[in-house]
mmCIF file of C-alpha atoms in Angstrom:
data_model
loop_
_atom_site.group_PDB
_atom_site.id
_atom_site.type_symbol
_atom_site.label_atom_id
_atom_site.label_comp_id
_atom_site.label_asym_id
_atom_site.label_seq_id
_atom_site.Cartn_x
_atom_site.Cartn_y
_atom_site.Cartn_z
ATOM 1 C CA UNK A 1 50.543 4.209 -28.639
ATOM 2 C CA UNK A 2 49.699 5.652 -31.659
ATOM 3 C CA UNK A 3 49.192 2.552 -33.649
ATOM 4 C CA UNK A 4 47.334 0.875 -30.895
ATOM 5 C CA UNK A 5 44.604 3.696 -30.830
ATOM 6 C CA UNK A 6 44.448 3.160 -34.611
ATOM 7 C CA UNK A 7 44.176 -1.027 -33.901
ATOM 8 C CA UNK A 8 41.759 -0.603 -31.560
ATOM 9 C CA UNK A 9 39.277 1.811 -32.995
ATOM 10 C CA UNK A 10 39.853 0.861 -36.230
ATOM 11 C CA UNK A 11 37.674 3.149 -38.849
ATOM 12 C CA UNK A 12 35.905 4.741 -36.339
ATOM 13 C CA UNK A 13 37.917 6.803 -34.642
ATOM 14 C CA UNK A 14 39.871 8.355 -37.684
ATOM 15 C CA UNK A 15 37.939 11.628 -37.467
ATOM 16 C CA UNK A 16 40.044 13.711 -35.436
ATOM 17 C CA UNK A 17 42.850 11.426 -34.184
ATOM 18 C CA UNK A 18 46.022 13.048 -32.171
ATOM 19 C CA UNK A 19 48.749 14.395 -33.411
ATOM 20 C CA UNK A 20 52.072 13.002 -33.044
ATOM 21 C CA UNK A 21 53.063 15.984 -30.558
ATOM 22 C CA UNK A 22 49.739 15.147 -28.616
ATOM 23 C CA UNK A 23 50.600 11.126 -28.280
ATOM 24 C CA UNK A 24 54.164 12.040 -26.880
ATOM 25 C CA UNK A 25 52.147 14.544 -24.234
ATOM 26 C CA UNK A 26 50.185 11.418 -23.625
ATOM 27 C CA UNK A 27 53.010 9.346 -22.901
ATOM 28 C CA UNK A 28 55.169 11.888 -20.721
ATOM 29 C CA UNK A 29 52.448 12.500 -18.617
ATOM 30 C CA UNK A 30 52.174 8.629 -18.014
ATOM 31 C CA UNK A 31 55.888 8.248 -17.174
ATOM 32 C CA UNK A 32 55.638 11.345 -14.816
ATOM 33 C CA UNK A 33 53.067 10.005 -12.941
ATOM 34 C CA UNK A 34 54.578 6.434 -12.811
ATOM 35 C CA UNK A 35 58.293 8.284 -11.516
ATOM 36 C CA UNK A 36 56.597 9.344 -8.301
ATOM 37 C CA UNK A 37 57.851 6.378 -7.099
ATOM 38 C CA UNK A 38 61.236 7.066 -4.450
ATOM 39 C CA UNK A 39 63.925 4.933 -5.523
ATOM 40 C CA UNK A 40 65.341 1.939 -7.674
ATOM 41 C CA UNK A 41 63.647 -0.723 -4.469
ATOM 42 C CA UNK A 42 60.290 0.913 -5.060
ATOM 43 C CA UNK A 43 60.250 -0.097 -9.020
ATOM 44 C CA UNK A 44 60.948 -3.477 -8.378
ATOM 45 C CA UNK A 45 57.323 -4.514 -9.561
ATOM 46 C CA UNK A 46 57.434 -2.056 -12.373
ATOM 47 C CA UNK A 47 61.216 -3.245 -13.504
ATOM 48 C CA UNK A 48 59.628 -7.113 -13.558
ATOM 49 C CA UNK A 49 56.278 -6.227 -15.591
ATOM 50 C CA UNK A 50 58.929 -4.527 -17.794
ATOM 51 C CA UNK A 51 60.960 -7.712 -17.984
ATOM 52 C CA UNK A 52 57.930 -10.039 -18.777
ATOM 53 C CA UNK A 53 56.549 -7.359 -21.476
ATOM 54 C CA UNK A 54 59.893 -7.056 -23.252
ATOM 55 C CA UNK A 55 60.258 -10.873 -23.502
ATOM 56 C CA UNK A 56 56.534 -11.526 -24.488
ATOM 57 C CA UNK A 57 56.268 -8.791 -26.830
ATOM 58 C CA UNK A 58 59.560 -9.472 -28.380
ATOM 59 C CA UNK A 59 58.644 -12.909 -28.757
ATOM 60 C CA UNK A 60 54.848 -12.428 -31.035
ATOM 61 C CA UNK A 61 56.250 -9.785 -32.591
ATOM 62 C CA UNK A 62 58.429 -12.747 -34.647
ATOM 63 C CA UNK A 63 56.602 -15.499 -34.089
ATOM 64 C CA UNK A 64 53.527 -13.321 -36.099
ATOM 65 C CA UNK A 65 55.841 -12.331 -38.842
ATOM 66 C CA UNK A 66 57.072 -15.729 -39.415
ATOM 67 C CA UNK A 67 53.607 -17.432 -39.129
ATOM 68 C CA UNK A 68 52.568 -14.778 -42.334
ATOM 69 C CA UNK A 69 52.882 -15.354 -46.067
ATOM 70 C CA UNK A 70 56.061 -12.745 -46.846
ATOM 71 C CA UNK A 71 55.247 -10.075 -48.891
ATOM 72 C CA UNK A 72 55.674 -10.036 -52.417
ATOM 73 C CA UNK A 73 59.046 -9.007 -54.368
ATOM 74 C CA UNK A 74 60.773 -9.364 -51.149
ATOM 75 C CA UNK A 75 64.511 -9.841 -52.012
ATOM 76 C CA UNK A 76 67.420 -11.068 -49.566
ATOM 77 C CA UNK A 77 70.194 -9.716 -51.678
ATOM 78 C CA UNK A 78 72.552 -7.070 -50.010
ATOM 79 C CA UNK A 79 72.112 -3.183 -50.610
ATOM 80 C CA UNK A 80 73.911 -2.690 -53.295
ATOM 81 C CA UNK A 81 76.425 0.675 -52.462
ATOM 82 C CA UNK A 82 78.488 2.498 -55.494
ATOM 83 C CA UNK A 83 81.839 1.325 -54.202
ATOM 84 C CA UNK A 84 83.567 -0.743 -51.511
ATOM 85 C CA UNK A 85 84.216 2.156 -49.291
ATOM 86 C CA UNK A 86 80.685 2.704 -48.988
ATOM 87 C CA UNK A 87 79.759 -0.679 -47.696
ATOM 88 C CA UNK A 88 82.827 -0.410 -45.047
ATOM 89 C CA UNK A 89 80.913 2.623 -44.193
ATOM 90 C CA UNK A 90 77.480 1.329 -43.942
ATOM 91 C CA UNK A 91 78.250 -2.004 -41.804
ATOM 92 C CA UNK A 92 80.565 0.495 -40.017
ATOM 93 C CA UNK A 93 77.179 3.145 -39.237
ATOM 94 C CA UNK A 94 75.101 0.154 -38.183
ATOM 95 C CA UNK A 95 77.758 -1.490 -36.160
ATOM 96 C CA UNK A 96 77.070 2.104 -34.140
ATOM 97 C CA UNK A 97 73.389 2.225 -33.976
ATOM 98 C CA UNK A 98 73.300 -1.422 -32.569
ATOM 99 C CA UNK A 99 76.274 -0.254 -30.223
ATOM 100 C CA UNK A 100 73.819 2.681 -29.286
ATOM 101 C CA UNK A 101 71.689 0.166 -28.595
ATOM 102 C CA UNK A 102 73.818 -0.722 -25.629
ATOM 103 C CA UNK A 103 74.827 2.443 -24.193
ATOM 104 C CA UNK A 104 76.189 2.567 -21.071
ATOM 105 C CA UNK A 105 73.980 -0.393 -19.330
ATOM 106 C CA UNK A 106 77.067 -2.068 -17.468
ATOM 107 C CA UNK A 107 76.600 1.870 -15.757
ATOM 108 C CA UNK A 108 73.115 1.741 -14.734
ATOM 109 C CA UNK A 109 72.503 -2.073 -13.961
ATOM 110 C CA UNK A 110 69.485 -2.193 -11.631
ATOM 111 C CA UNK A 111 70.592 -5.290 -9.887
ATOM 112 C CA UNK A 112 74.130 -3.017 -8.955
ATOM 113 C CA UNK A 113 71.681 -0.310 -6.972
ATOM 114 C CA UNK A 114 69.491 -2.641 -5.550
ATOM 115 C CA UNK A 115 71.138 -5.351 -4.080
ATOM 116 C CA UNK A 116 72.836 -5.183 -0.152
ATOM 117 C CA UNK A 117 76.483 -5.451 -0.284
ATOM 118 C CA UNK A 118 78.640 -6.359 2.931
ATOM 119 C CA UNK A 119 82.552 -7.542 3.005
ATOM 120 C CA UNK A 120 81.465 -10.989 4.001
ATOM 121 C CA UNK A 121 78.720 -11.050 1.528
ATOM 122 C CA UNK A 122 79.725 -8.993 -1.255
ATOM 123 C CA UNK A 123 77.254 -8.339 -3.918
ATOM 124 C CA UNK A 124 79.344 -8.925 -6.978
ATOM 125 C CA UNK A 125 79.040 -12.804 -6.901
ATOM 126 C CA UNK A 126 75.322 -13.114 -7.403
ATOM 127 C CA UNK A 127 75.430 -9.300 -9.246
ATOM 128 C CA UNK A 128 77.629 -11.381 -12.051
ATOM 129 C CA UNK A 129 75.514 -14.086 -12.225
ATOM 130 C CA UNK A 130 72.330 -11.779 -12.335
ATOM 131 C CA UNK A 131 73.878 -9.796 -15.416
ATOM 132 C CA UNK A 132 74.648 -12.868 -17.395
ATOM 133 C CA UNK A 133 71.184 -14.094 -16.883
ATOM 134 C CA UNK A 134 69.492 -10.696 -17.910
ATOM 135 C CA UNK A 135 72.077 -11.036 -21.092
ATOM 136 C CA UNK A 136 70.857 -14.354 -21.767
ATOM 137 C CA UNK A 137 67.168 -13.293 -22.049
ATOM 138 C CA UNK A 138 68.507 -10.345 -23.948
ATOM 139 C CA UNK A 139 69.823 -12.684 -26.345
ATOM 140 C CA UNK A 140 66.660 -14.880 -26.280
ATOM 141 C CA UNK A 141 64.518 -11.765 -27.179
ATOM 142 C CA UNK A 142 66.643 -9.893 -29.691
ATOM 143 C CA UNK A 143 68.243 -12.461 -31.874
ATOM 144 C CA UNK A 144 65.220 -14.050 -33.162
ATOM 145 C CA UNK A 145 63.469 -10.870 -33.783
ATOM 146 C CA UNK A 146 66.818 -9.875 -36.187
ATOM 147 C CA UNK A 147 66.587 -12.939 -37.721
ATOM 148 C CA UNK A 148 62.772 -13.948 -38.193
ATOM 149 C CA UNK A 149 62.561 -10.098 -39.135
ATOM 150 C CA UNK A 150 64.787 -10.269 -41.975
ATOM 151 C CA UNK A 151 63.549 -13.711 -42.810
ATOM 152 C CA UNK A 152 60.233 -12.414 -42.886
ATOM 153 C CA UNK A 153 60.391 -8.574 -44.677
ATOM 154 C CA UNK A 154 64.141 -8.809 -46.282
ATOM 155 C CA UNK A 155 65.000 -5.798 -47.774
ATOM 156 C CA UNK A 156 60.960 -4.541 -47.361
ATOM 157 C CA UNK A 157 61.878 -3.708 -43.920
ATOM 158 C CA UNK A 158 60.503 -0.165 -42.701
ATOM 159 C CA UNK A 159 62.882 2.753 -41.217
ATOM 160 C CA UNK A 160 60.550 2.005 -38.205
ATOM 161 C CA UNK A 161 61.403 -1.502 -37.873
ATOM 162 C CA UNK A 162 59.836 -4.821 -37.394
ATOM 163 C CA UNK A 163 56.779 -3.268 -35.356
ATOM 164 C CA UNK A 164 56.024 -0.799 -38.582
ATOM 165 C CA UNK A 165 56.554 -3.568 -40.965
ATOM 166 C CA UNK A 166 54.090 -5.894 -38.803
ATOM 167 C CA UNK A 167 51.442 -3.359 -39.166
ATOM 168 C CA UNK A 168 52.335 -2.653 -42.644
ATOM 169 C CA UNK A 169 52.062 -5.926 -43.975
ATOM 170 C CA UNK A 170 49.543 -7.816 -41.888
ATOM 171 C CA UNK A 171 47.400 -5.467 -40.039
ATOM 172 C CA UNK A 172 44.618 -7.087 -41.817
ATOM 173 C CA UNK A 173 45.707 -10.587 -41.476
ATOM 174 C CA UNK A 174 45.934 -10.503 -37.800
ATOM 175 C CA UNK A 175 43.355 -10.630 -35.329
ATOM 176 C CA UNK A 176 43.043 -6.803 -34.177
ATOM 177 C CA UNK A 177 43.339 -8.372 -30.240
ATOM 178 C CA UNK A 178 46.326 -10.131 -30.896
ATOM 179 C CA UNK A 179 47.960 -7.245 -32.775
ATOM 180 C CA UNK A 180 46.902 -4.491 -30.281
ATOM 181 C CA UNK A 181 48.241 -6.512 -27.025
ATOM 182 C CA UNK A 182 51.964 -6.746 -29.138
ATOM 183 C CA UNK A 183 51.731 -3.015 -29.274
ATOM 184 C CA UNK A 184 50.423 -2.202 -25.820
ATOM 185 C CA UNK A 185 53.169 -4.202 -24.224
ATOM 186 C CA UNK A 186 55.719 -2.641 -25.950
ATOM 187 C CA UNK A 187 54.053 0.293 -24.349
ATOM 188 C CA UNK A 188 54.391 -0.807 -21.053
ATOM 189 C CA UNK A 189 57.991 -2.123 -21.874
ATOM 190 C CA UNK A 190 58.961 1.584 -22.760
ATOM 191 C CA UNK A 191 56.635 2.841 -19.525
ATOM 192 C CA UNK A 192 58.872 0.789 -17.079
ATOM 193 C CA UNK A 193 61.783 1.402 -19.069
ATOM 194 C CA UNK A 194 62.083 5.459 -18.561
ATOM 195 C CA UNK A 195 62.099 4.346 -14.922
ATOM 196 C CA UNK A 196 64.542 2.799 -14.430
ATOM 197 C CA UNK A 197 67.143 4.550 -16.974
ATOM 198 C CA UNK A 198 65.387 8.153 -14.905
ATOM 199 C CA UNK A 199 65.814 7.017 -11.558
ATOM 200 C CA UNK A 200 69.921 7.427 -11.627
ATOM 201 C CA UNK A 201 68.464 11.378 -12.719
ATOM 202 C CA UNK A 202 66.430 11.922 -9.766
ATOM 203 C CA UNK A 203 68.765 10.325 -7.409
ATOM 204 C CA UNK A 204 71.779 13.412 -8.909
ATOM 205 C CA UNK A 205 68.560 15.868 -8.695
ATOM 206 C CA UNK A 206 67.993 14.938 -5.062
ATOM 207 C CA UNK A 207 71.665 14.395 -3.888
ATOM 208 C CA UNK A 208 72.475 18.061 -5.438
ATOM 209 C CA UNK A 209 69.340 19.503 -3.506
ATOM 210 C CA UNK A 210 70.161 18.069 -0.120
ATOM 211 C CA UNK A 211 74.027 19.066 -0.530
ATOM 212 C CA UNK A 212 72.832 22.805 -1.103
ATOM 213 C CA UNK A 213 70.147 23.398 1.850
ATOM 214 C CA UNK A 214 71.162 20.615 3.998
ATOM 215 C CA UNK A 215 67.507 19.419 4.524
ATOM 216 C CA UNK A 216 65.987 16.308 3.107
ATOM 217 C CA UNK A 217 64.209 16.391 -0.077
ATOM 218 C CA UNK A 218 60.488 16.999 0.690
ATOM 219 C CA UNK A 219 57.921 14.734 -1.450
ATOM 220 C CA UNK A 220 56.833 18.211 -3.253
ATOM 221 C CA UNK A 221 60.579 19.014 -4.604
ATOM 222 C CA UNK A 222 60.393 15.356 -5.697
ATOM 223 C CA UNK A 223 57.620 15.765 -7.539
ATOM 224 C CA UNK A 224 58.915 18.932 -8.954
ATOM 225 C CA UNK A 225 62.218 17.269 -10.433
ATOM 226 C CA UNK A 226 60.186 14.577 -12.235
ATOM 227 C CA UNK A 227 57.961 16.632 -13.276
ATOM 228 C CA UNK A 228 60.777 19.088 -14.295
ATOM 229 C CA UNK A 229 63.052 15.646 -16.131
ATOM 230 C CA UNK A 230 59.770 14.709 -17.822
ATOM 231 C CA UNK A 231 58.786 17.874 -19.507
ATOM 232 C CA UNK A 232 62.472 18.127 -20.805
ATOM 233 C CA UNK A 233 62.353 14.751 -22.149
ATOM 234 C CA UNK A 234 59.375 16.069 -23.893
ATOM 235 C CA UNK A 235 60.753 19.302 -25.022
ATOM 236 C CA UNK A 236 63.526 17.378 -26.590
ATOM 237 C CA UNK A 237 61.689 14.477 -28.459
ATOM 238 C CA UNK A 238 59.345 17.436 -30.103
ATOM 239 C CA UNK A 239 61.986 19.537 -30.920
ATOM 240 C CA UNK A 240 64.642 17.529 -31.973
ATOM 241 C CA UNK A 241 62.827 14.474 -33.987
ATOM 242 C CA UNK A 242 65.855 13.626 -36.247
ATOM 243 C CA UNK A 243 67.818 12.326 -33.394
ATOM 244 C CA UNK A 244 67.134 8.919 -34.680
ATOM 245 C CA UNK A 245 69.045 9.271 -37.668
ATOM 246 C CA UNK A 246 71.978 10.313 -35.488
ATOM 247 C CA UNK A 247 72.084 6.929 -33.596
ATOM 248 C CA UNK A 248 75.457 5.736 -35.734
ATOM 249 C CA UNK A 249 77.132 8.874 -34.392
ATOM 250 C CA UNK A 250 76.357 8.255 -31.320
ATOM 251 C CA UNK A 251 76.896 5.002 -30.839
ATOM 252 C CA UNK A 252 80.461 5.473 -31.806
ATOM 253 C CA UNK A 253 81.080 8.279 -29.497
ATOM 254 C CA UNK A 254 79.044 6.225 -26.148
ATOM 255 C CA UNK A 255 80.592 3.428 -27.100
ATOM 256 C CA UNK A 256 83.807 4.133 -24.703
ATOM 257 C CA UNK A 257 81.928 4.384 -21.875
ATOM 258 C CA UNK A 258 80.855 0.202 -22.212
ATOM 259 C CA UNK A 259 84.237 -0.891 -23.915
ATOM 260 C CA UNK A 260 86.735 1.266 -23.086
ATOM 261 C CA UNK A 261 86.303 2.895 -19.649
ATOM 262 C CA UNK A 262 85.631 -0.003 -17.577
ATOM 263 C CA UNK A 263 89.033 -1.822 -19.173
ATOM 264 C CA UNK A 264 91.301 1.701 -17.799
ATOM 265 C CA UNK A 265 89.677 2.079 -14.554
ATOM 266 C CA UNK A 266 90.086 -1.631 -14.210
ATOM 267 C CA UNK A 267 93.996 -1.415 -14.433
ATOM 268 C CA UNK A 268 94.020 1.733 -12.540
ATOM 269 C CA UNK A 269 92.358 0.767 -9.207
ATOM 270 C CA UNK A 270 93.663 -3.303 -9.371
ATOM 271 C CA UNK A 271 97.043 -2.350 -10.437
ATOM 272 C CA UNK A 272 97.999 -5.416 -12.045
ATOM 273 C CA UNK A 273 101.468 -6.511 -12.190
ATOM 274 C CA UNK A 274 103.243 -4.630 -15.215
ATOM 275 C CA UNK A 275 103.171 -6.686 -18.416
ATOM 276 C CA UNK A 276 101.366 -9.050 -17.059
ATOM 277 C CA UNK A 277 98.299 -10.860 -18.839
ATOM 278 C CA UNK A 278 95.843 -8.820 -17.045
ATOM 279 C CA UNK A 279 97.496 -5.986 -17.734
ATOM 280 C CA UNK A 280 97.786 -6.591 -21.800
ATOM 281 C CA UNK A 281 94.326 -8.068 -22.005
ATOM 282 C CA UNK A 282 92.539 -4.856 -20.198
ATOM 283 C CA UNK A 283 94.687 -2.419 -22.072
ATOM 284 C CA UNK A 284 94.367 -4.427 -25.258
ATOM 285 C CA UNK A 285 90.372 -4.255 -24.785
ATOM 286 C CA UNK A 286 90.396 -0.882 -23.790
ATOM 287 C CA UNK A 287 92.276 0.815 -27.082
ATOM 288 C CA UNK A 288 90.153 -1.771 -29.320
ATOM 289 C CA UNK A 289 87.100 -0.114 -27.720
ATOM 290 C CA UNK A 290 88.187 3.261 -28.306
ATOM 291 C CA UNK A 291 89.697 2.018 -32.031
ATOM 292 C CA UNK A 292 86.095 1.003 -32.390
ATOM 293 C CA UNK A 293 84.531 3.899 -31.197
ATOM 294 C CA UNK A 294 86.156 5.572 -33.703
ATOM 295 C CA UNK A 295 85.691 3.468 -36.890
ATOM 296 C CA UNK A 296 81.735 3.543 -35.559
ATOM 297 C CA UNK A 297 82.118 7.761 -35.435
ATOM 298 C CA UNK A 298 83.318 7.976 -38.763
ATOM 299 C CA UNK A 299 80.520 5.621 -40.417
ATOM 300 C CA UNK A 300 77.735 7.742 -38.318
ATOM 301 C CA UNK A 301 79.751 10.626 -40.199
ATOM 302 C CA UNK A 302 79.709 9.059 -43.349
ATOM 303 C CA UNK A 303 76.148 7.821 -43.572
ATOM 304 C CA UNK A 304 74.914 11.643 -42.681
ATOM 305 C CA UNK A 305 77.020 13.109 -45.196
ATOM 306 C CA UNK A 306 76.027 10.831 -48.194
ATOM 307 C CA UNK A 307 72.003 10.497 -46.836
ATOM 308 C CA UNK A 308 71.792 13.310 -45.951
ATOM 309 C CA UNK A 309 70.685 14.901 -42.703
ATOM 310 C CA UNK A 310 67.272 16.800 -42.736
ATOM 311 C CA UNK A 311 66.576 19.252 -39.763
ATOM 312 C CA UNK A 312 63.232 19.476 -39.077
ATOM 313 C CA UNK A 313 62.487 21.201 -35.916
ATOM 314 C CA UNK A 314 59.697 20.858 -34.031
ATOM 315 C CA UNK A 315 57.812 18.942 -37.055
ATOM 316 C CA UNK A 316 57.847 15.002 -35.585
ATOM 317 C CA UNK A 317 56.767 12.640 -37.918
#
């Protein structure tokens, strides 16, 4: 949002622009008043403008760094690291930030909550099919941006990411329209997203409520609980802006929860027949998930300990 504003107005609004603390305020208060909505059914519209911004956005934001000359001294050569160990370490730590990436969303699928189920017409035949198509356009948006990316900046690629680098580089080489639409659709990508990863939030919030005073939840309390998970969310991004460099760590320690979990719980409700080949492979899947969880832990470990991990409370960047 921040670099939109600055796209947009361009040198004249540089004056007195926002702070960083102001632009999240500015963005929570969106996402609060977008979560009135009830439930998962309600987002529907929301969930698809997400879906379209994601792939469109995904999609200029390569295509505009591959249509550019490539910056100068741009090199393709691997970081060089003082011994083997360390680069174990390193593919190990970003291993974990792309794995927390992928937390948990085989938990939280909105197709799961949304779609009717019945025993003649149960909802994990078209749920299946809707999961690998929402992984194929995954795949469609994500790969070329790693690729074009590194094609494009190499090892001139920002802590920020592709986005940063595209204003870096060629915020003067492309027209300010076309670069402030990439950035306000990843806006309204991350606007839709906090829906839908919230709405499993207010659902606890409201169940809890209703358990307690045996009444339903009024529209007030419901605006009260967003207003209440919003605020927190804010609280937390001002006062804990390092999280980011935690990602590796935390990658490796969510990373059960997609790999590992599903694999155990899978044995333990089907009970397969005992050393049978559903019974290796699930068991088999689920230790290499937790072996991986911990190989990604101790790279997150590794990479704080020889970066370095600077506190900074309640100064975001």
């Amino acid at each position: 949002m921040k670099l939109f504003f600055q796209i947009v107005c361009g040198p004249l609004c540089t004056s007195n622009p926002l702070t960083t603390v102001e632009w999240y305020l500015v963005f929570t208060s969106l996402c609060i008043v977008l979560s009135q909505l009830p439930n998962l059914n309600s987002i529907a519209g929301l969930s698809l403008v997400g879906a379209v911004t994601a792939i469109t956005y995904s999609t200029m934001v390569w295509v505009l760094s591959v249509s550019q000359q490539r910056p100068q001294k741009l090199s393709y050569e691997p970081l060089s690291m003082p011994s083997f160990s360390a680069s174990v370490f390193s593919v190990l730590n970003a291993l974990g930030i792309v794995a927390f990436a992928f937390r948990g969303h085989n938990l939280a699928l909105e197709i799961q909550a949304t779609m009717p189920s019945t025993f003649k017409h149960p909802a994990h035949v078209p749920m299946w099919r809707g999961a690998k198509v929402a992984y194929f356009f995954i795949a469609l948006c994500l790969f070329p941006v790693a690729i074009g990316g590194f094609w494009a900046y190499g090892n001139l690629m920002p802590s920020g990411g592709i986005l940063n680098a595209l204003y870096g580089f060629h915020s003067h080489d492309i027209p300010r329209g076309l670069l402030a639409m990439t950035f306000l659709l990843v806006v309204f990508n991350c606007l839709s997203s906090f829906q839908i990863y919230s709405m499993p939030v207010f659902d606890s919030f409201e169940a809890g409520y209703t358990s307690r005073t045996n009444r339903p939840c009024s529209i007030w309390v419901r605006s009260g609980f967003r207003v209440f998970y919003g605020f927190v969310n804010f609280f937390i991004g001002v006062a804990l802006p390092f999280l980011s460099s935690l990602a590796g760590l935390l990658g490796g320690l969510t990373l059960p929860v997609t790999f590992a979990y599903p694999c155990f719980m899978w044995v333990l409700i089907k009970k397969p027949t005992k050393y049978s080949f559903n019974w290796y492979f699930n068991w088999i899947l689920g230790w290499l998930g937790i072996a991986f969880s911990l190989a990604f832990s101790i790279g997150g470990v590794w990479s704080m300990v020889n970066s370095g991990l600077k506190l900074k409370f309640f100064k975001p960047s």
